[in-house]
């Protein structure tokens, strides 16, 4: 098969503008490349049903009814240099980029997600993904949200992202474990720069969280065995509440090094 390429197209006011369903190996010059999609009642760009090992590069997805980019049950894709903003106009699944339902081993890099109705980037019941070098700001809820309502969201690497100005938390992990957060910068969150709720065995290394209400917040009795190494809280601007806040947490199961 020669594969699928959708490139440099402008798509408006569809149900979902670009959909790959069960489509494989559209990469190395193929894939979804440099398109502009808006006004869909569903998601702007949608990969589903084991659409694996595809490239989604340099697309603009905005003002769609649901998520700007929706990756469902699809793995080992490269999602890079996309811009997703103003999505969720219909109030359903209102995320900038949504990776869900055991979508594993995806690489998301250098994306920009802002002004979406809820989360900027949502890792939902998905593991072993890498989220790096992205800019996420001014979304309606959290900037990056890692969550596992039933299936584990684990072993995700969140590295070198800039996340700011969110009403809830800039980076939040809920019911998620064994994730690694390295060298992220968070600031101007109304509540928490970095927030763990009911999440264990996560590692924080060299993150910088400032000018929030709380730099780091840990909550929930099963938030345990987390490690913080060389993080900086309040160094570039005071956190108005606390640099580190613990609520119903067993503090002896949290380890700080050189922070």
PDB file of C-alpha atoms in Angstrom:
ATOM      1  CA  UNK A   1       0.000   0.000   0.000  1.00  0.00           C
ATOM      2  CA  UNK A   2       1.212   3.508  -0.776  1.00  0.00           C
ATOM      3  CA  UNK A   3      -0.375   4.819   2.410  1.00  0.00           C
ATOM      4  CA  UNK A   4      -2.465   7.869   3.194  1.00  0.00           C
ATOM      5  CA  UNK A   5      -1.453  11.511   2.983  1.00  0.00           C
ATOM      6  CA  UNK A   6      -3.696  14.475   3.748  1.00  0.00           C
ATOM      7  CA  UNK A   7      -1.583  17.556   3.209  1.00  0.00           C
ATOM      8  CA  UNK A   8      -2.047  21.336   3.043  1.00  0.00           C
ATOM      9  CA  UNK A   9      -5.827  21.109   3.012  1.00  0.00           C
ATOM     10  CA  UNK A  10      -8.289  23.548   4.540  1.00  0.00           C
ATOM     11  CA  UNK A  11     -11.319  21.748   5.982  1.00  0.00           C
ATOM     12  CA  UNK A  12     -14.282  23.499   7.586  1.00  0.00           C
ATOM     13  CA  UNK A  13     -17.577  22.647   9.274  1.00  0.00           C
ATOM     14  CA  UNK A  14     -17.559  18.844   9.004  1.00  0.00           C
ATOM     15  CA  UNK A  15     -18.542  16.154  11.517  1.00  0.00           C
ATOM     16  CA  UNK A  16     -14.832  15.387  12.038  1.00  0.00           C
ATOM     17  CA  UNK A  17     -12.503  16.960   9.529  1.00  0.00           C
ATOM     18  CA  UNK A  18      -9.795  14.277   9.184  1.00  0.00           C
ATOM     19  CA  UNK A  19     -10.282  10.680  10.412  1.00  0.00           C
ATOM     20  CA  UNK A  20      -7.910   7.712  10.272  1.00  0.00           C
ATOM     21  CA  UNK A  21      -9.608   4.457  11.305  1.00  0.00           C
ATOM     22  CA  UNK A  22      -7.492   1.319  11.439  1.00  0.00           C
ATOM     23  CA  UNK A  23      -4.904   2.987   9.210  1.00  0.00           C
ATOM     24  CA  UNK A  24      -1.238   2.051   9.725  1.00  0.00           C
ATOM     25  CA  UNK A  25       2.256   3.262   8.922  1.00  0.00           C
ATOM     26  CA  UNK A  26       1.435   6.594   7.342  1.00  0.00           C
ATOM     27  CA  UNK A  27       4.787   8.241   8.084  1.00  0.00           C
ATOM     28  CA  UNK A  28       8.115   9.124   6.455  1.00  0.00           C
ATOM     29  CA  UNK A  29       6.585  11.842   4.297  1.00  0.00           C
ATOM     30  CA  UNK A  30       3.065  10.453   4.566  1.00  0.00           C
ATOM     31  CA  UNK A  31       0.377  11.141   7.179  1.00  0.00           C
ATOM     32  CA  UNK A  32      -1.638  14.178   8.225  1.00  0.00           C
ATOM     33  CA  UNK A  33       0.559  17.125   7.338  1.00  0.00           C
ATOM     34  CA  UNK A  34       0.162  20.907   7.459  1.00  0.00           C
ATOM     35  CA  UNK A  35      -3.638  21.062   7.344  1.00  0.00           C
ATOM     36  CA  UNK A  36      -6.022  23.624   8.795  1.00  0.00           C
ATOM     37  CA  UNK A  37      -9.241  22.246  10.296  1.00  0.00           C
ATOM     38  CA  UNK A  38     -12.015  24.091  12.128  1.00  0.00           C
ATOM     39  CA  UNK A  39     -15.712  24.149  12.862  1.00  0.00           C
ATOM     40  CA  UNK A  40     -16.190  20.363  13.113  1.00  0.00           C
ATOM     41  CA  UNK A  41     -19.007  19.227  15.383  1.00  0.00           C
ATOM     42  CA  UNK A  42     -16.735  16.367  16.520  1.00  0.00           C
ATOM     43  CA  UNK A  43     -12.947  16.404  16.709  1.00  0.00           C
ATOM     44  CA  UNK A  44     -10.791  18.288  14.251  1.00  0.00           C
ATOM     45  CA  UNK A  45      -8.358  15.387  13.686  1.00  0.00           C
ATOM     46  CA  UNK A  46      -9.300  11.872  14.865  1.00  0.00           C
ATOM     47  CA  UNK A  47      -7.167   8.702  14.933  1.00  0.00           C
ATOM     48  CA  UNK A  48      -9.093   5.611  16.053  1.00  0.00           C
ATOM     49  CA  UNK A  49      -9.306   1.796  15.956  1.00  0.00           C
ATOM     50  CA  UNK A  50      -5.582   0.983  16.090  1.00  0.00           C
ATOM     51  CA  UNK A  51      -4.406   3.674  13.731  1.00  0.00           C
ATOM     52  CA  UNK A  52      -0.773   3.070  14.636  1.00  0.00           C
ATOM     53  CA  UNK A  53       2.599   4.439  13.557  1.00  0.00           C
ATOM     54  CA  UNK A  54       1.274   7.517  11.776  1.00  0.00           C
ATOM     55  CA  UNK A  55       2.635  11.062  11.544  1.00  0.00           C
ATOM     56  CA  UNK A  56       0.456  14.025  12.504  1.00  0.00           C
ATOM     57  CA  UNK A  57       2.638  17.054  11.870  1.00  0.00           C
ATOM     58  CA  UNK A  58       2.287  20.848  11.676  1.00  0.00           C
ATOM     59  CA  UNK A  59      -1.509  20.989  11.620  1.00  0.00           C
ATOM     60  CA  UNK A  60      -3.757  23.783  12.868  1.00  0.00           C
ATOM     61  CA  UNK A  61      -6.966  22.635  14.612  1.00  0.00           C
ATOM     62  CA  UNK A  62      -9.252  25.263  16.101  1.00  0.00           C
ATOM     63  CA  UNK A  63     -12.823  26.132  17.054  1.00  0.00           C
ATOM     64  CA  UNK A  64     -14.053  22.544  16.803  1.00  0.00           C
ATOM     65  CA  UNK A  65     -17.006  21.302  18.841  1.00  0.00           C
ATOM     66  CA  UNK A  66     -14.951  18.637  20.615  1.00  0.00           C
ATOM     67  CA  UNK A  67     -11.203  17.943  20.849  1.00  0.00           C
ATOM     68  CA  UNK A  68      -8.752  19.543  18.472  1.00  0.00           C
ATOM     69  CA  UNK A  69      -6.772  16.287  18.133  1.00  0.00           C
ATOM     70  CA  UNK A  70      -8.281  12.996  19.365  1.00  0.00           C
ATOM     71  CA  UNK A  71      -6.093   9.867  19.571  1.00  0.00           C
ATOM     72  CA  UNK A  72      -8.243   6.849  20.555  1.00  0.00           C
ATOM     73  CA  UNK A  73      -6.954   3.267  20.893  1.00  0.00           C
ATOM     74  CA  UNK A  74      -4.038   4.138  18.633  1.00  0.00           C
ATOM     75  CA  UNK A  75      -0.352   3.756  19.438  1.00  0.00           C
ATOM     76  CA  UNK A  76       3.191   4.607  18.321  1.00  0.00           C
ATOM     77  CA  UNK A  77       2.130   7.760  16.500  1.00  0.00           C
ATOM     78  CA  UNK A  78       4.198  10.941  16.169  1.00  0.00           C
ATOM     79  CA  UNK A  79       2.186  14.048  17.024  1.00  0.00           C
ATOM     80  CA  UNK A  80       4.459  17.043  16.523  1.00  0.00           C
ATOM     81  CA  UNK A  81       4.423  20.793  15.865  1.00  0.00           C
ATOM     82  CA  UNK A  82       0.631  21.055  15.856  1.00  0.00           C
ATOM     83  CA  UNK A  83      -1.373  23.992  17.177  1.00  0.00           C
ATOM     84  CA  UNK A  84      -4.725  23.338  18.846  1.00  0.00           C
ATOM     85  CA  UNK A  85      -6.804  26.194  20.231  1.00  0.00           C
ATOM     86  CA  UNK A  86     -10.337  27.293  21.015  1.00  0.00           C
ATOM     87  CA  UNK A  87     -11.750  23.757  20.876  1.00  0.00           C
ATOM     88  CA  UNK A  88     -14.685  22.359  22.828  1.00  0.00           C
ATOM     89  CA  UNK A  89     -17.229  24.873  21.612  1.00  0.00           C
ATOM     90  CA  UNK A  90     -20.049  22.342  22.103  1.00  0.00           C
ATOM     91  CA  UNK A  91     -18.931  21.462  25.622  1.00  0.00           C
ATOM     92  CA  UNK A  92     -18.313  17.750  24.956  1.00  0.00           C
ATOM     93  CA  UNK A  93     -14.741  16.384  25.202  1.00  0.00           C
ATOM     94  CA  UNK A  94     -13.452  19.946  25.125  1.00  0.00           C
ATOM     95  CA  UNK A  95      -9.701  19.310  24.991  1.00  0.00           C
ATOM     96  CA  UNK A  96      -6.850  20.604  22.900  1.00  0.00           C
ATOM     97  CA  UNK A  97      -5.155  17.210  22.476  1.00  0.00           C
ATOM     98  CA  UNK A  98      -6.771  14.034  23.870  1.00  0.00           C
ATOM     99  CA  UNK A  99      -4.823  10.754  24.056  1.00  0.00           C
ATOM    100  CA  UNK A 100      -7.140   8.037  25.387  1.00  0.00           C
ATOM    101  CA  UNK A 101      -8.234   4.420  25.760  1.00  0.00           C
ATOM    102  CA  UNK A 102      -4.901   2.600  25.836  1.00  0.00           C
ATOM    103  CA  UNK A 103      -3.230   4.812  23.274  1.00  0.00           C
ATOM    104  CA  UNK A 104       0.334   3.905  24.203  1.00  0.00           C
ATOM    105  CA  UNK A 105       3.870   4.678  23.060  1.00  0.00           C
ATOM    106  CA  UNK A 106       2.922   7.872  21.273  1.00  0.00           C
ATOM    107  CA  UNK A 107       5.382  10.776  20.953  1.00  0.00           C
ATOM    108  CA  UNK A 108       3.926  14.267  21.349  1.00  0.00           C
ATOM    109  CA  UNK A 109       6.465  17.048  20.876  1.00  0.00           C
ATOM    110  CA  UNK A 110       6.602  20.765  20.188  1.00  0.00           C
ATOM    111  CA  UNK A 111       2.825  21.178  20.166  1.00  0.00           C
ATOM    112  CA  UNK A 112       0.975  24.328  21.242  1.00  0.00           C
ATOM    113  CA  UNK A 113      -2.388  24.051  22.987  1.00  0.00           C
ATOM    114  CA  UNK A 114      -4.236  27.075  24.336  1.00  0.00           C
ATOM    115  CA  UNK A 115      -7.646  28.570  24.903  1.00  0.00           C
ATOM    116  CA  UNK A 116      -9.461  25.213  24.871  1.00  0.00           C
ATOM    117  CA  UNK A 117     -12.563  24.837  27.036  1.00  0.00           C
ATOM    118  CA  UNK A 118     -11.063  22.249  29.423  1.00  0.00           C
ATOM    119  CA  UNK A 119      -7.634  20.515  29.358  1.00  0.00           C
ATOM    120  CA  UNK A 120      -4.822  21.571  27.084  1.00  0.00           C
ATOM    121  CA  UNK A 121      -3.432  18.020  26.773  1.00  0.00           C
ATOM    122  CA  UNK A 122      -5.245  15.056  28.331  1.00  0.00           C
ATOM    123  CA  UNK A 123      -3.530  11.666  28.765  1.00  0.00           C
ATOM    124  CA  UNK A 124      -6.485   9.422  29.594  1.00  0.00           C
ATOM    125  CA  UNK A 125      -5.941   5.747  30.496  1.00  0.00           C
ATOM    126  CA  UNK A 126      -2.824   5.611  28.327  1.00  0.00           C
ATOM    127  CA  UNK A 127       0.773   4.670  29.099  1.00  0.00           C
ATOM    128  CA  UNK A 128       4.358   4.941  27.875  1.00  0.00           C
ATOM    129  CA  UNK A 129       3.741   8.191  26.024  1.00  0.00           C
ATOM    130  CA  UNK A 130       6.291  11.005  25.774  1.00  0.00           C
ATOM    131  CA  UNK A 131       5.076  14.596  26.000  1.00  0.00           C
ATOM    132  CA  UNK A 132       7.872  17.082  25.410  1.00  0.00           C
ATOM    133  CA  UNK A 133       8.827  20.628  24.480  1.00  0.00           C
ATOM    134  CA  UNK A 134       5.239  21.829  24.213  1.00  0.00           C
ATOM    135  CA  UNK A 135       3.628  25.109  25.235  1.00  0.00           C
ATOM    136  CA  UNK A 136       0.256  24.898  26.980  1.00  0.00           C
ATOM    137  CA  UNK A 137      -1.548  27.925  28.363  1.00  0.00           C
ATOM    138  CA  UNK A 138      -4.862  29.654  29.062  1.00  0.00           C
ATOM    139  CA  UNK A 139      -7.005  26.505  28.934  1.00  0.00           C
ATOM    140  CA  UNK A 140     -10.252  26.337  30.895  1.00  0.00           C
ATOM    141  CA  UNK A 141      -9.202  23.709  33.447  1.00  0.00           C
ATOM    142  CA  UNK A 142      -5.760  22.036  33.693  1.00  0.00           C
ATOM    143  CA  UNK A 143      -2.879  22.441  31.285  1.00  0.00           C
ATOM    144  CA  UNK A 144      -1.675  18.810  31.240  1.00  0.00           C
ATOM    145  CA  UNK A 145      -3.990  16.252  32.875  1.00  0.00           C
ATOM    146  CA  UNK A 146      -2.922  12.626  33.398  1.00  0.00           C
ATOM    147  CA  UNK A 147      -5.797  10.452  34.577  1.00  0.00           C
ATOM    148  CA  UNK A 148      -6.700   6.790  34.908  1.00  0.00           C
ATOM    149  CA  UNK A 149     -10.375   6.235  35.798  1.00  0.00           C
ATOM    150  CA  UNK A 150     -10.143   2.478  35.228  1.00  0.00           C
ATOM    151  CA  UNK A 151      -7.088   1.555  33.120  1.00  0.00           C
ATOM    152  CA  UNK A 152      -3.689   2.681  34.377  1.00  0.00           C
ATOM    153  CA  UNK A 153      -2.005   5.812  33.028  1.00  0.00           C
ATOM    154  CA  UNK A 154       1.599   4.943  33.816  1.00  0.00           C
ATOM    155  CA  UNK A 155       5.168   5.339  32.660  1.00  0.00           C
ATOM    156  CA  UNK A 156       4.484   8.541  30.769  1.00  0.00           C
ATOM    157  CA  UNK A 157       7.411  10.941  30.370  1.00  0.00           C
ATOM    158  CA  UNK A 158       6.540  14.646  30.609  1.00  0.00           C
ATOM    159  CA  UNK A 159       9.651  16.665  29.845  1.00  0.00           C
ATOM    160  CA  UNK A 160      10.635  20.264  29.077  1.00  0.00           C
ATOM    161  CA  UNK A 161       7.138  21.693  28.688  1.00  0.00           C
ATOM    162  CA  UNK A 162       6.069  25.242  29.522  1.00  0.00           C
ATOM    163  CA  UNK A 163       2.619  25.301  31.119  1.00  0.00           C
ATOM    164  CA  UNK A 164       0.943  28.364  32.581  1.00  0.00           C
ATOM    165  CA  UNK A 165      -2.137  30.336  33.501  1.00  0.00           C
ATOM    166  CA  UNK A 166      -4.701  27.634  34.315  1.00  0.00           C
ATOM    167  CA  UNK A 167      -7.705  27.831  36.608  1.00  0.00           C
ATOM    168  CA  UNK A 168      -7.025  24.462  38.254  1.00  0.00           C
ATOM    169  CA  UNK A 169      -3.509  23.029  37.898  1.00  0.00           C
ATOM    170  CA  UNK A 170      -0.818  23.513  35.305  1.00  0.00           C
ATOM    171  CA  UNK A 171       0.214  19.829  35.429  1.00  0.00           C
ATOM    172  CA  UNK A 172      -2.057  17.358  37.264  1.00  0.00           C
ATOM    173  CA  UNK A 173      -1.837  13.589  37.763  1.00  0.00           C
ATOM    174  CA  UNK A 174      -4.896  11.862  39.240  1.00  0.00           C
ATOM    175  CA  UNK A 175      -5.006   8.121  39.959  1.00  0.00           C
ATOM    176  CA  UNK A 176      -1.839   7.818  37.894  1.00  0.00           C
ATOM    177  CA  UNK A 177       1.456   6.198  38.779  1.00  0.00           C
ATOM    178  CA  UNK A 178       5.049   5.688  37.707  1.00  0.00           C
ATOM    179  CA  UNK A 179       5.141   8.822  35.582  1.00  0.00           C
ATOM    180  CA  UNK A 180       8.293  10.948  35.273  1.00  0.00           C
ATOM    181  CA  UNK A 181       8.190  14.759  35.045  1.00  0.00           C
ATOM    182  CA  UNK A 182      11.478  16.448  34.149  1.00  0.00           C
ATOM    183  CA  UNK A 183      12.434  20.093  33.591  1.00  0.00           C
ATOM    184  CA  UNK A 184       8.919  21.447  33.171  1.00  0.00           C
ATOM    185  CA  UNK A 185       8.122  25.085  33.932  1.00  0.00           C
ATOM    186  CA  UNK A 186       4.751  25.964  35.452  1.00  0.00           C
ATOM    187  CA  UNK A 187       3.495  29.356  36.579  1.00  0.00           C
ATOM    188  CA  UNK A 188       0.428  31.510  37.194  1.00  0.00           C
ATOM    189  CA  UNK A 189      -1.900  28.608  38.061  1.00  0.00           C
ATOM    190  CA  UNK A 190      -4.865  29.720  40.148  1.00  0.00           C
ATOM    191  CA  UNK A 191      -4.410  26.626  42.346  1.00  0.00           C
ATOM    192  CA  UNK A 192      -1.432  24.329  41.735  1.00  0.00           C
ATOM    193  CA  UNK A 193       1.621  24.420  39.523  1.00  0.00           C
ATOM    194  CA  UNK A 194       2.182  20.672  39.994  1.00  0.00           C
ATOM    195  CA  UNK A 195      -0.588  18.550  41.533  1.00  0.00           C
ATOM    196  CA  UNK A 196      -0.794  14.881  42.495  1.00  0.00           C
ATOM    197  CA  UNK A 197      -4.086  13.411  43.658  1.00  0.00           C
ATOM    198  CA  UNK A 198      -4.261   9.727  44.602  1.00  0.00           C
ATOM    199  CA  UNK A 199      -1.140   9.050  42.563  1.00  0.00           C
ATOM    200  CA  UNK A 200       1.928   7.080  43.577  1.00  0.00           C
ATOM    201  CA  UNK A 201       5.460   6.237  42.487  1.00  0.00           C
ATOM    202  CA  UNK A 202       5.881   9.352  40.371  1.00  0.00           C
ATOM    203  CA  UNK A 203       9.225  11.115  40.001  1.00  0.00           C
ATOM    204  CA  UNK A 204       9.814  14.869  39.662  1.00  0.00           C
ATOM    205  CA  UNK A 205      13.232  16.083  38.523  1.00  0.00           C
ATOM    206  CA  UNK A 206      14.405  19.677  37.995  1.00  0.00           C
ATOM    207  CA  UNK A 207      10.962  21.233  37.516  1.00  0.00           C
ATOM    208  CA  UNK A 208      10.443  24.954  38.132  1.00  0.00           C
ATOM    209  CA  UNK A 209       7.091  26.020  39.612  1.00  0.00           C
ATOM    210  CA  UNK A 210       6.485  29.640  40.599  1.00  0.00           C
ATOM    211  CA  UNK A 211       3.898  32.424  40.870  1.00  0.00           C
ATOM    212  CA  UNK A 212       1.106  29.916  41.561  1.00  0.00           C
ATOM    213  CA  UNK A 213      -1.057  29.567  44.640  1.00  0.00           C
ATOM    214  CA  UNK A 214       0.846  26.353  45.486  1.00  0.00           C
ATOM    215  CA  UNK A 215       4.004  25.243  43.733  1.00  0.00           C
ATOM    216  CA  UNK A 216       3.511  21.524  44.446  1.00  0.00           C
ATOM    217  CA  UNK A 217       0.386  19.961  45.980  1.00  0.00           C
ATOM    218  CA  UNK A 218      -0.028  16.343  47.047  1.00  0.00           C
ATOM    219  CA  UNK A 219      -3.439  15.129  48.146  1.00  0.00           C
ATOM    220  CA  UNK A 220      -5.085  11.802  48.901  1.00  0.00           C
ATOM    221  CA  UNK A 221      -4.107   8.968  51.215  1.00  0.00           C
ATOM    222  CA  UNK A 222      -2.743   6.811  48.406  1.00  0.00           C
ATOM    223  CA  UNK A 223      -0.479   9.585  47.112  1.00  0.00           C
ATOM    224  CA  UNK A 224       2.707   7.859  48.221  1.00  0.00           C
ATOM    225  CA  UNK A 225       6.229   6.867  47.261  1.00  0.00           C
ATOM    226  CA  UNK A 226       6.732   9.928  45.087  1.00  0.00           C
ATOM    227  CA  UNK A 227      10.241  11.324  44.646  1.00  0.00           C
ATOM    228  CA  UNK A 228      11.189  14.993  44.119  1.00  0.00           C
ATOM    229  CA  UNK A 229      14.754  15.771  43.011  1.00  0.00           C
ATOM    230  CA  UNK A 230      16.199  19.255  42.413  1.00  0.00           C
ATOM    231  CA  UNK A 231      12.847  20.933  41.829  1.00  0.00           C
ATOM    232  CA  UNK A 232      12.629  24.701  42.376  1.00  0.00           C
ATOM    233  CA  UNK A 233       9.522  26.221  43.958  1.00  0.00           C
ATOM    234  CA  UNK A 234       9.025  29.973  44.108  1.00  0.00           C
ATOM    235  CA  UNK A 235      12.493  30.827  42.833  1.00  0.00           C
ATOM    236  CA  UNK A 236      11.313  32.979  39.923  1.00  0.00           C
ATOM    237  CA  UNK A 237       8.291  34.410  41.762  1.00  0.00           C
ATOM    238  CA  UNK A 238       6.676  33.562  45.081  1.00  0.00           C
ATOM    239  CA  UNK A 239       3.916  30.983  45.277  1.00  0.00           C
ATOM    240  CA  UNK A 240       1.254  32.833  47.254  1.00  0.00           C
ATOM    241  CA  UNK A 241       0.006  29.834  49.265  1.00  0.00           C
ATOM    242  CA  UNK A 242       2.818  27.330  49.758  1.00  0.00           C
ATOM    243  CA  UNK A 243       5.800  26.049  47.834  1.00  0.00           C
ATOM    244  CA  UNK A 244       4.802  22.506  48.821  1.00  0.00           C
ATOM    245  CA  UNK A 245       1.380  21.633  50.270  1.00  0.00           C
ATOM    246  CA  UNK A 246       0.372  18.230  51.699  1.00  0.00           C
ATOM    247  CA  UNK A 247      -3.243  17.271  52.434  1.00  0.00           C
ATOM    248  CA  UNK A 248      -4.215  13.834  53.818  1.00  0.00           C
ATOM    249  CA  UNK A 249      -0.872  12.486  52.604  1.00  0.00           C
ATOM    250  CA  UNK A 250       1.574  10.229  54.425  1.00  0.00           C
ATOM    251  CA  UNK A 251       4.537  12.602  54.345  1.00  0.00           C
ATOM    252  CA  UNK A 252       7.022   9.899  55.312  1.00  0.00           C
ATOM    253  CA  UNK A 253       6.386   8.246  51.940  1.00  0.00           C
ATOM    254  CA  UNK A 254       7.472  11.333  49.980  1.00  0.00           C
ATOM    255  CA  UNK A 255      11.172  11.882  49.415  1.00  0.00           C
ATOM    256  CA  UNK A 256      12.813  15.219  48.569  1.00  0.00           C
ATOM    257  CA  UNK A 257      16.409  15.521  47.382  1.00  0.00           C
ATOM    258  CA  UNK A 258      18.302  18.795  46.992  1.00  0.00           C
ATOM    259  CA  UNK A 259      15.033  20.696  46.445  1.00  0.00           C
TER     260      UNK A 259
END
